[in-house]
Amino acid sequence: MVDLKLIHQVQLGILANVAAINSKYHLEYFLTGGSAIGAVRHHGFIPWDDDIDIGLPRTDFEKFLQVAPAELSHRGYFVEENRLDPQYEYDFAKVMADGTRILEHGRELTKAKNGIFIDVFPFDRMPNKRPQQEKQQAKLAMLLEEIRKRFYPDLYQQSITQSKYADYNLSELYDIRLSTMTQYNGHSELPLINMSSPYQYGKELIKPTEIHHLIPMAFENLQVPVLADYDAYLTRLYGDYMKLPPLNKRIQRHVLKVRVDNYQTNTQVESGNSLEEAVS
């Protein structure tokens, strides 16, 4: 059984430090997805949730990647992103706690570091015209599949078609993916979307008039920014987000196992051994 209280405690420490860095460098960030629901509906974590999601406009996301690794290294945290660690395959970042290790659903075979984390998502501009949207979506899907083939080849042994990106190396694939995600960012009139979202392309959308308007909201013991028009954002994404899901849907989805070696939380945490074999 995963200790959600422990995970939440570590994640709040990560979020507090990330918030301090964003404040120091005047970087705009906000809670997204289920974390935004948590702030609005529960004033903290959704009780069965096991992660925290924040978003930044791409410009601030890139600045965060420049300053956060050094700022966090002496605080007991580190940043994972593919330009910092090529073994990390995703197109968004995670801030993780040193001295912790997890087994994460969907990343059981990862070769990258994997500790208790919060997700840090970039938001990029989406074209308004449907053909351009479909072209961008299809290209990102092809790139994602080709990148995953490099990490999890056994999952694609039955594939009989070779993609147009088969001859590119991993670094080139990352570069093409980034340029595809950011190709419309010079157009401030376009909506922003989370292209790394677990939801379908374009579903997690923020209108240009919404992006720079934030309000503080309680999240457990912290005050954290959310979109001022959080209702519009969350309704587009979830529909009636204030309605609790049925009991069989109230499950934690990401962390399968957790081990804490030497991370110091606000209360003393004893070293665990549930991941001795799984993440050794």
PDB file of C-alpha atoms in Angstrom, residues 21-252:
ATOM      1  CA  ILE A  21      12.317  29.910  -7.429  1.00  0.00           C
ATOM      2  CA  ASN A  22       9.496  31.089  -9.684  1.00  0.00           C
ATOM      3  CA  SER A  23       8.958  34.081  -7.418  1.00  0.00           C
ATOM      4  CA  LYS A  24      12.672  34.910  -7.333  1.00  0.00           C
ATOM      5  CA  TYR A  25      12.919  34.917 -11.132  1.00  0.00           C
ATOM      6  CA  HIS A  26       9.426  36.339 -11.780  1.00  0.00           C
ATOM      7  CA  LEU A  27       8.241  33.240 -13.615  1.00  0.00           C
ATOM      8  CA  GLU A  28       4.513  32.816 -14.151  1.00  0.00           C
ATOM      9  CA  TYR A  29       3.125  29.419 -13.138  1.00  0.00           C
ATOM     10  CA  PHE A  30      -0.229  27.973 -12.118  1.00  0.00           C
ATOM     11  CA  LEU A  31      -1.814  24.726 -10.975  1.00  0.00           C
ATOM     12  CA  THR A  32      -3.224  22.605 -13.791  1.00  0.00           C
ATOM     13  CA  GLY A  33      -5.428  19.562 -14.240  1.00  0.00           C
ATOM     14  CA  GLY A  34      -6.332  17.597 -11.143  1.00  0.00           C
ATOM     15  CA  SER A  35      -4.222  19.853  -8.942  1.00  0.00           C
ATOM     16  CA  ALA A  36      -6.348  22.845  -9.979  1.00  0.00           C
ATOM     17  CA  ILE A  37      -9.471  20.823  -9.137  1.00  0.00           C
ATOM     18  CA  GLY A  38      -7.868  19.966  -5.808  1.00  0.00           C
ATOM     19  CA  ALA A  39      -7.311  23.625  -4.983  1.00  0.00           C
ATOM     20  CA  VAL A  40     -10.849  24.644  -5.966  1.00  0.00           C
ATOM     21  CA  ARG A  41     -12.784  21.661  -4.600  1.00  0.00           C
ATOM     22  CA  HIS A  42     -10.637  20.422  -1.689  1.00  0.00           C
ATOM     23  CA  HIS A  43      -8.295  23.356  -0.935  1.00  0.00           C
ATOM     24  CA  GLY A  44      -5.438  20.926  -1.429  1.00  0.00           C
ATOM     25  CA  PHE A  45      -4.883  17.479  -2.846  1.00  0.00           C
ATOM     26  CA  ILE A  46      -7.727  15.472  -4.258  1.00  0.00           C
ATOM     27  CA  PRO A  47      -7.629  12.916  -1.417  1.00  0.00           C
ATOM     28  CA  TRP A  48      -6.761   9.950  -3.654  1.00  0.00           C
ATOM     29  CA  ASP A  49      -4.421  11.840  -6.020  1.00  0.00           C
ATOM     30  CA  ASP A  50      -0.681  11.171  -5.949  1.00  0.00           C
ATOM     31  CA  ASP A  51       0.845  13.982  -7.963  1.00  0.00           C
ATOM     32  CA  ILE A  52       0.944  17.756  -8.399  1.00  0.00           C
ATOM     33  CA  ASP A  53       0.749  19.393 -11.839  1.00  0.00           C
ATOM     34  CA  ILE A  54       1.817  22.939 -12.642  1.00  0.00           C
ATOM     35  CA  GLY A  55       2.042  24.768 -15.958  1.00  0.00           C
ATOM     36  CA  LEU A  56       4.074  27.650 -17.328  1.00  0.00           C
ATOM     37  CA  PRO A  57       3.925  29.518 -20.635  1.00  0.00           C
ATOM     38  CA  ARG A  58       6.778  28.213 -22.796  1.00  0.00           C
ATOM     39  CA  THR A  59       8.987  31.287 -22.324  1.00  0.00           C
ATOM     40  CA  ASP A  60       8.854  30.923 -18.543  1.00  0.00           C
ATOM     41  CA  PHE A  61       9.230  27.141 -18.790  1.00  0.00           C
ATOM     42  CA  GLU A  62      12.514  27.607 -20.673  1.00  0.00           C
ATOM     43  CA  LYS A  63      13.724  30.137 -18.091  1.00  0.00           C
ATOM     44  CA  PHE A  64      12.800  27.677 -15.355  1.00  0.00           C
ATOM     45  CA  LEU A  65      14.972  25.012 -16.982  1.00  0.00           C
ATOM     46  CA  GLN A  66      17.890  27.452 -17.025  1.00  0.00           C
ATOM     47  CA  VAL A  67      17.758  28.411 -13.356  1.00  0.00           C
ATOM     48  CA  ALA A  68      16.011  25.618 -11.469  1.00  0.00           C
ATOM     49  CA  PRO A  69      18.637  22.830 -11.662  1.00  0.00           C
ATOM     50  CA  ALA A  70      21.279  24.905  -9.865  1.00  0.00           C
ATOM     51  CA  GLU A  71      18.768  26.494  -7.482  1.00  0.00           C
ATOM     52  CA  LEU A  72      17.276  23.153  -6.493  1.00  0.00           C
ATOM     53  CA  SER A  73      20.461  21.099  -6.262  1.00  0.00           C
ATOM     54  CA  HIS A  74      21.395  22.432  -2.820  1.00  0.00           C
ATOM     55  CA  ARG A  75      17.790  22.146  -1.571  1.00  0.00           C
ATOM     56  CA  GLY A  76      17.575  18.390  -2.032  1.00  0.00           C
ATOM     57  CA  TYR A  77      15.734  18.358  -5.366  1.00  0.00           C
ATOM     58  CA  PHE A  78      16.598  17.915  -9.038  1.00  0.00           C
ATOM     59  CA  VAL A  79      15.018  18.499 -12.451  1.00  0.00           C
ATOM     60  CA  GLU A  80      14.458  15.848 -15.107  1.00  0.00           C
ATOM     61  CA  GLU A  81      13.946  16.967 -18.715  1.00  0.00           C
ATOM     62  CA  ASN A  82      15.320  15.444 -21.897  1.00  0.00           C
ATOM     63  CA  ARG A  83      17.800  18.254 -22.521  1.00  0.00           C
ATOM     64  CA  LEU A  84      19.176  17.693 -19.034  1.00  0.00           C
ATOM     65  CA  ASP A  85      19.024  13.904 -19.201  1.00  0.00           C
ATOM     66  CA  PRO A  86      18.593  12.170 -22.603  1.00  0.00           C
ATOM     67  CA  GLN A  87      17.350   9.052 -20.791  1.00  0.00           C
ATOM     68  CA  TYR A  88      14.268  11.017 -19.761  1.00  0.00           C
ATOM     69  CA  GLU A  89      11.989  10.693 -22.768  1.00  0.00           C
ATOM     70  CA  TYR A  90       9.097  13.030 -21.999  1.00  0.00           C
ATOM     71  CA  ASP A  91       8.459  16.486 -23.477  1.00  0.00           C
ATOM     72  CA  PHE A  92       7.756  18.097 -20.094  1.00  0.00           C
ATOM     73  CA  ALA A  93       9.779  18.310 -16.872  1.00  0.00           C
ATOM     74  CA  LYS A  94       9.577  16.691 -13.464  1.00  0.00           C
ATOM     75  CA  VAL A  95      11.064  18.072 -10.269  1.00  0.00           C
ATOM     76  CA  MET A  96      12.046  15.182  -8.008  1.00  0.00           C
ATOM     77  CA  ALA A  97      13.203  14.747  -4.434  1.00  0.00           C
ATOM     78  CA  ASP A  98      16.680  13.374  -3.800  1.00  0.00           C
ATOM     79  CA  GLY A  99      16.701  10.383  -1.498  1.00  0.00           C
ATOM     80  CA  THR A 100      13.403   9.034  -2.817  1.00  0.00           C
ATOM     81  CA  ARG A 101      12.679   6.417  -5.424  1.00  0.00           C
ATOM     82  CA  ILE A 102       9.414   5.317  -6.958  1.00  0.00           C
ATOM     83  CA  LEU A 103       7.994   2.817  -9.388  1.00  0.00           C
ATOM     84  CA  GLU A 104       5.702   4.841 -11.650  1.00  0.00           C
ATOM     85  CA  HIS A 105       2.877   3.444 -13.739  1.00  0.00           C
ATOM     86  CA  GLY A 106       3.849   3.601 -17.425  1.00  0.00           C
ATOM     87  CA  ARG A 107       7.531   4.114 -16.589  1.00  0.00           C
ATOM     88  CA  GLU A 108       8.307   0.780 -14.971  1.00  0.00           C
ATOM     89  CA  LEU A 109      11.221   0.213 -17.364  1.00  0.00           C
ATOM     90  CA  THR A 110      12.611   3.741 -17.395  1.00  0.00           C
ATOM     91  CA  LYS A 111      16.383   4.208 -17.247  1.00  0.00           C
ATOM     92  CA  ALA A 112      16.048   7.793 -16.023  1.00  0.00           C
ATOM     93  CA  LYS A 113      15.984   8.861 -12.390  1.00  0.00           C
ATOM     94  CA  ASN A 114      12.603   8.408 -10.798  1.00  0.00           C
ATOM     95  CA  GLY A 115      11.809   9.895  -7.391  1.00  0.00           C
ATOM     96  CA  ILE A 116       8.747  11.440  -5.791  1.00  0.00           C
ATOM     97  CA  PHE A 117       7.906  14.279  -8.166  1.00  0.00           C
ATOM     98  CA  ILE A 118       5.731  17.106  -9.348  1.00  0.00           C
ATOM     99  CA  ASP A 119       5.051  17.580 -13.070  1.00  0.00           C
ATOM    100  CA  VAL A 120       5.996  20.857 -14.778  1.00  0.00           C
ATOM    101  CA  PHE A 121       4.217  21.380 -18.106  1.00  0.00           C
ATOM    102  CA  PRO A 122       4.959  23.924 -20.855  1.00  0.00           C
ATOM    103  CA  PHE A 123       2.011  25.577 -22.605  1.00  0.00           C
ATOM    104  CA  ASP A 124       2.449  26.336 -26.315  1.00  0.00           C
ATOM    105  CA  ARG A 125       0.330  28.024 -28.949  1.00  0.00           C
ATOM    106  CA  MET A 126      -2.100  25.941 -30.989  1.00  0.00           C
ATOM    107  CA  PRO A 127      -3.043  26.983 -34.547  1.00  0.00           C
ATOM    108  CA  ASN A 128      -6.665  27.944 -35.125  1.00  0.00           C
ATOM    109  CA  LYS A 129      -7.128  26.150 -38.454  1.00  0.00           C
ATOM    110  CA  ARG A 130      -8.102  22.490 -38.293  1.00  0.00           C
ATOM    111  CA  PRO A 131      -5.684  21.261 -41.032  1.00  0.00           C
ATOM    112  CA  GLN A 132      -2.744  22.815 -39.163  1.00  0.00           C
ATOM    113  CA  GLN A 133      -3.928  21.306 -35.902  1.00  0.00           C
ATOM    114  CA  GLU A 134      -4.234  17.861 -37.451  1.00  0.00           C
ATOM    115  CA  LYS A 135      -0.794  18.139 -39.028  1.00  0.00           C
ATOM    116  CA  GLN A 136       0.823  19.161 -35.736  1.00  0.00           C
ATOM    117  CA  GLN A 137      -1.020  16.468 -33.796  1.00  0.00           C
ATOM    118  CA  ALA A 138      -0.051  13.733 -36.266  1.00  0.00           C
ATOM    119  CA  LYS A 139       3.589  14.790 -36.322  1.00  0.00           C
ATOM    120  CA  LEU A 140       3.823  14.810 -32.527  1.00  0.00           C
ATOM    121  CA  ALA A 141       2.209  11.365 -32.370  1.00  0.00           C
ATOM    122  CA  MET A 142       4.736   9.955 -34.863  1.00  0.00           C
ATOM    123  CA  LEU A 143       7.638  11.496 -32.963  1.00  0.00           C
ATOM    124  CA  LEU A 144       6.366  10.157 -29.644  1.00  0.00           C
ATOM    125  CA  GLU A 145       6.083   6.636 -31.045  1.00  0.00           C
ATOM    126  CA  GLU A 146       9.564   6.779 -32.562  1.00  0.00           C
ATOM    127  CA  ILE A 147      11.062   8.055 -29.302  1.00  0.00           C
ATOM    128  CA  ARG A 148       9.319   5.347 -27.309  1.00  0.00           C
ATOM    129  CA  LYS A 149      10.676   2.714 -29.688  1.00  0.00           C
ATOM    130  CA  ARG A 150      14.183   3.706 -28.614  1.00  0.00           C
ATOM    131  CA  PHE A 151      13.356   3.136 -24.934  1.00  0.00           C
ATOM    132  CA  TYR A 152      10.885   0.257 -25.095  1.00  0.00           C
ATOM    133  CA  PRO A 153      11.702  -1.697 -28.292  1.00  0.00           C
ATOM    134  CA  ASP A 154      10.002  -4.862 -27.035  1.00  0.00           C
ATOM    135  CA  LEU A 155       6.671  -3.070 -27.145  1.00  0.00           C
ATOM    136  CA  TYR A 156       7.038  -2.426 -30.864  1.00  0.00           C
ATOM    137  CA  GLN A 157       8.376  -5.766 -32.125  1.00  0.00           C
ATOM    138  CA  GLN A 158       5.187  -6.427 -34.065  1.00  0.00           C
ATOM    139  CA  SER A 159       5.349  -3.114 -35.926  1.00  0.00           C
ATOM    140  CA  ILE A 160       5.676  -3.698 -39.659  1.00  0.00           C
ATOM    141  CA  THR A 161       5.789  -0.088 -40.786  1.00  0.00           C
ATOM    142  CA  GLN A 162       8.846   2.129 -40.539  1.00  0.00           C
ATOM    143  CA  SER A 163       8.209   5.761 -39.707  1.00  0.00           C
ATOM    144  CA  LYS A 164       9.775   8.662 -41.571  1.00  0.00           C
ATOM    145  CA  TYR A 165      11.824   9.373 -38.448  1.00  0.00           C
ATOM    146  CA  ALA A 166      13.354   5.913 -38.115  1.00  0.00           C
ATOM    147  CA  ASP A 167      16.829   7.062 -39.181  1.00  0.00           C
ATOM    148  CA  TYR A 168      17.046  10.023 -36.794  1.00  0.00           C
ATOM    149  CA  ASN A 169      18.995   9.742 -33.570  1.00  0.00           C
ATOM    150  CA  LEU A 170      17.406  10.481 -30.208  1.00  0.00           C
ATOM    151  CA  SER A 171      18.808  13.994 -29.913  1.00  0.00           C
ATOM    152  CA  GLU A 172      17.460  14.883 -33.360  1.00  0.00           C
ATOM    153  CA  LEU A 173      14.047  13.495 -32.458  1.00  0.00           C
ATOM    154  CA  TYR A 174      13.959  15.628 -29.319  1.00  0.00           C
ATOM    155  CA  ASP A 175      14.899  18.729 -31.344  1.00  0.00           C
ATOM    156  CA  ILE A 176      12.229  18.082 -33.974  1.00  0.00           C
ATOM    157  CA  ARG A 177       9.621  17.501 -31.274  1.00  0.00           C
ATOM    158  CA  LEU A 178      10.489  20.763 -29.518  1.00  0.00           C
ATOM    159  CA  SER A 179      10.390  22.777 -32.745  1.00  0.00           C
ATOM    160  CA  THR A 180       7.025  21.202 -33.612  1.00  0.00           C
ATOM    161  CA  MET A 181       5.550  22.065 -30.212  1.00  0.00           C
ATOM    162  CA  THR A 182       6.760  25.668 -30.385  1.00  0.00           C
ATOM    163  CA  GLN A 183       6.250  26.465 -34.067  1.00  0.00           C
ATOM    164  CA  TYR A 184       3.264  28.790 -33.476  1.00  0.00           C
ATOM    165  CA  ASN A 185       4.542  30.544 -30.365  1.00  0.00           C
ATOM    166  CA  GLY A 186       5.143  33.828 -32.155  1.00  0.00           C
ATOM    167  CA  HIS A 187       1.391  34.370 -32.474  1.00  0.00           C
ATOM    168  CA  SER A 188       0.047  35.837 -29.240  1.00  0.00           C
ATOM    169  CA  GLU A 189      -3.552  35.759 -30.502  1.00  0.00           C
ATOM    170  CA  LEU A 190      -3.597  31.944 -30.522  1.00  0.00           C
ATOM    171  CA  PRO A 191      -4.792  29.792 -27.608  1.00  0.00           C
ATOM    172  CA  LEU A 192      -2.303  27.874 -25.513  1.00  0.00           C
ATOM    173  CA  ILE A 193      -2.483  24.139 -24.916  1.00  0.00           C
ATOM    174  CA  ASN A 194      -0.616  21.569 -22.920  1.00  0.00           C
ATOM    175  CA  MET A 195       0.776  19.335 -25.668  1.00  0.00           C
ATOM    176  CA  SER A 196       2.167  17.003 -23.013  1.00  0.00           C
ATOM    177  CA  SER A 197      -1.284  16.534 -21.496  1.00  0.00           C
ATOM    178  CA  PRO A 198      -2.635  13.004 -20.930  1.00  0.00           C
ATOM    179  CA  TYR A 199      -5.806  14.250 -22.584  1.00  0.00           C
ATOM    180  CA  GLN A 200      -6.337  14.492 -26.319  1.00  0.00           C
ATOM    181  CA  TYR A 201      -4.583  17.186 -28.319  1.00  0.00           C
ATOM    182  CA  GLY A 202      -6.171  20.603 -27.730  1.00  0.00           C
ATOM    183  CA  LYS A 203      -8.338  19.475 -24.816  1.00  0.00           C
ATOM    184  CA  GLU A 204      -6.322  21.262 -22.125  1.00  0.00           C
ATOM    185  CA  LEU A 205      -6.661  24.776 -23.520  1.00  0.00           C
ATOM    186  CA  ILE A 206      -6.167  28.261 -22.119  1.00  0.00           C
ATOM    187  CA  LYS A 207      -7.442  31.281 -24.041  1.00  0.00           C
ATOM    188  CA  PRO A 208      -5.099  34.234 -24.664  1.00  0.00           C
ATOM    189  CA  THR A 209      -7.280  36.416 -22.431  1.00  0.00           C
ATOM    190  CA  GLU A 210      -6.940  33.936 -19.556  1.00  0.00           C
ATOM    191  CA  ILE A 211      -3.253  33.107 -19.453  1.00  0.00           C
ATOM    192  CA  HIS A 212      -1.819  36.098 -17.581  1.00  0.00           C
ATOM    193  CA  HIS A 213      -4.636  36.471 -15.055  1.00  0.00           C
ATOM    194  CA  LEU A 214      -3.901  34.477 -11.915  1.00  0.00           C
ATOM    195  CA  ILE A 215      -5.242  34.447  -8.360  1.00  0.00           C
ATOM    196  CA  PRO A 216      -3.800  32.836  -5.214  1.00  0.00           C
ATOM    197  CA  MET A 217      -5.662  29.880  -3.786  1.00  0.00           C
ATOM    198  CA  ALA A 218      -5.056  27.649  -0.782  1.00  0.00           C
ATOM    199  CA  PHE A 219      -3.434  24.323  -1.505  1.00  0.00           C
ATOM    200  CA  GLU A 220      -2.919  22.553   1.810  1.00  0.00           C
ATOM    201  CA  ASN A 221      -0.511  24.831   3.741  1.00  0.00           C
ATOM    202  CA  LEU A 222       0.513  26.864   0.674  1.00  0.00           C
ATOM    203  CA  GLN A 223      -0.953  29.710  -1.369  1.00  0.00           C
ATOM    204  CA  VAL A 224      -0.542  28.770  -5.033  1.00  0.00           C
ATOM    205  CA  PRO A 225      -1.580  30.556  -8.268  1.00  0.00           C
ATOM    206  CA  VAL A 226      -4.498  29.299 -10.310  1.00  0.00           C
ATOM    207  CA  LEU A 227      -6.066  30.817 -13.416  1.00  0.00           C
ATOM    208  CA  ALA A 228      -8.480  33.556 -12.381  1.00  0.00           C
ATOM    209  CA  ASP A 229     -11.008  32.040 -14.768  1.00  0.00           C
ATOM    210  CA  TYR A 230     -10.364  28.537 -13.467  1.00  0.00           C
ATOM    211  CA  ASP A 231     -14.017  27.688 -13.989  1.00  0.00           C
ATOM    212  CA  ALA A 232     -13.767  28.088 -17.775  1.00  0.00           C
ATOM    213  CA  TYR A 233     -10.498  26.149 -17.941  1.00  0.00           C
ATOM    214  CA  LEU A 234     -11.692  23.276 -15.748  1.00  0.00           C
ATOM    215  CA  THR A 235     -15.128  23.082 -17.389  1.00  0.00           C
ATOM    216  CA  ARG A 236     -13.532  22.748 -20.837  1.00  0.00           C
ATOM    217  CA  LEU A 237     -11.286  20.019 -19.504  1.00  0.00           C
ATOM    218  CA  TYR A 238     -13.587  18.052 -17.203  1.00  0.00           C
ATOM    219  CA  GLY A 239     -17.164  19.254 -17.509  1.00  0.00           C
ATOM    220  CA  ASP A 240     -18.761  19.337 -14.033  1.00  0.00           C
ATOM    221  CA  TYR A 241     -15.473  19.286 -12.105  1.00  0.00           C
ATOM    222  CA  MET A 242     -17.160  19.941  -8.748  1.00  0.00           C
ATOM    223  CA  LYS A 243     -18.977  16.597  -8.904  1.00  0.00           C
ATOM    224  CA  LEU A 244     -17.088  13.801  -7.191  1.00  0.00           C
ATOM    225  CA  PRO A 245     -16.377  10.744  -9.368  1.00  0.00           C
ATOM    226  CA  PRO A 246     -17.911   7.386  -8.415  1.00  0.00           C
ATOM    227  CA  LEU A 247     -16.102   5.457  -5.682  1.00  0.00           C
ATOM    228  CA  ASN A 248     -14.470   3.026  -8.122  1.00  0.00           C
ATOM    229  CA  LYS A 249     -12.769   5.966  -9.876  1.00  0.00           C
ATOM    230  CA  ARG A 250     -11.265   7.419  -6.710  1.00  0.00           C
ATOM    231  CA  ILE A 251      -7.888   5.737  -7.065  1.00  0.00           C
ATOM    232  CA  GLN A 252      -4.289   6.913  -7.140  1.00  0.00           C
TER     233      GLN A 252
END
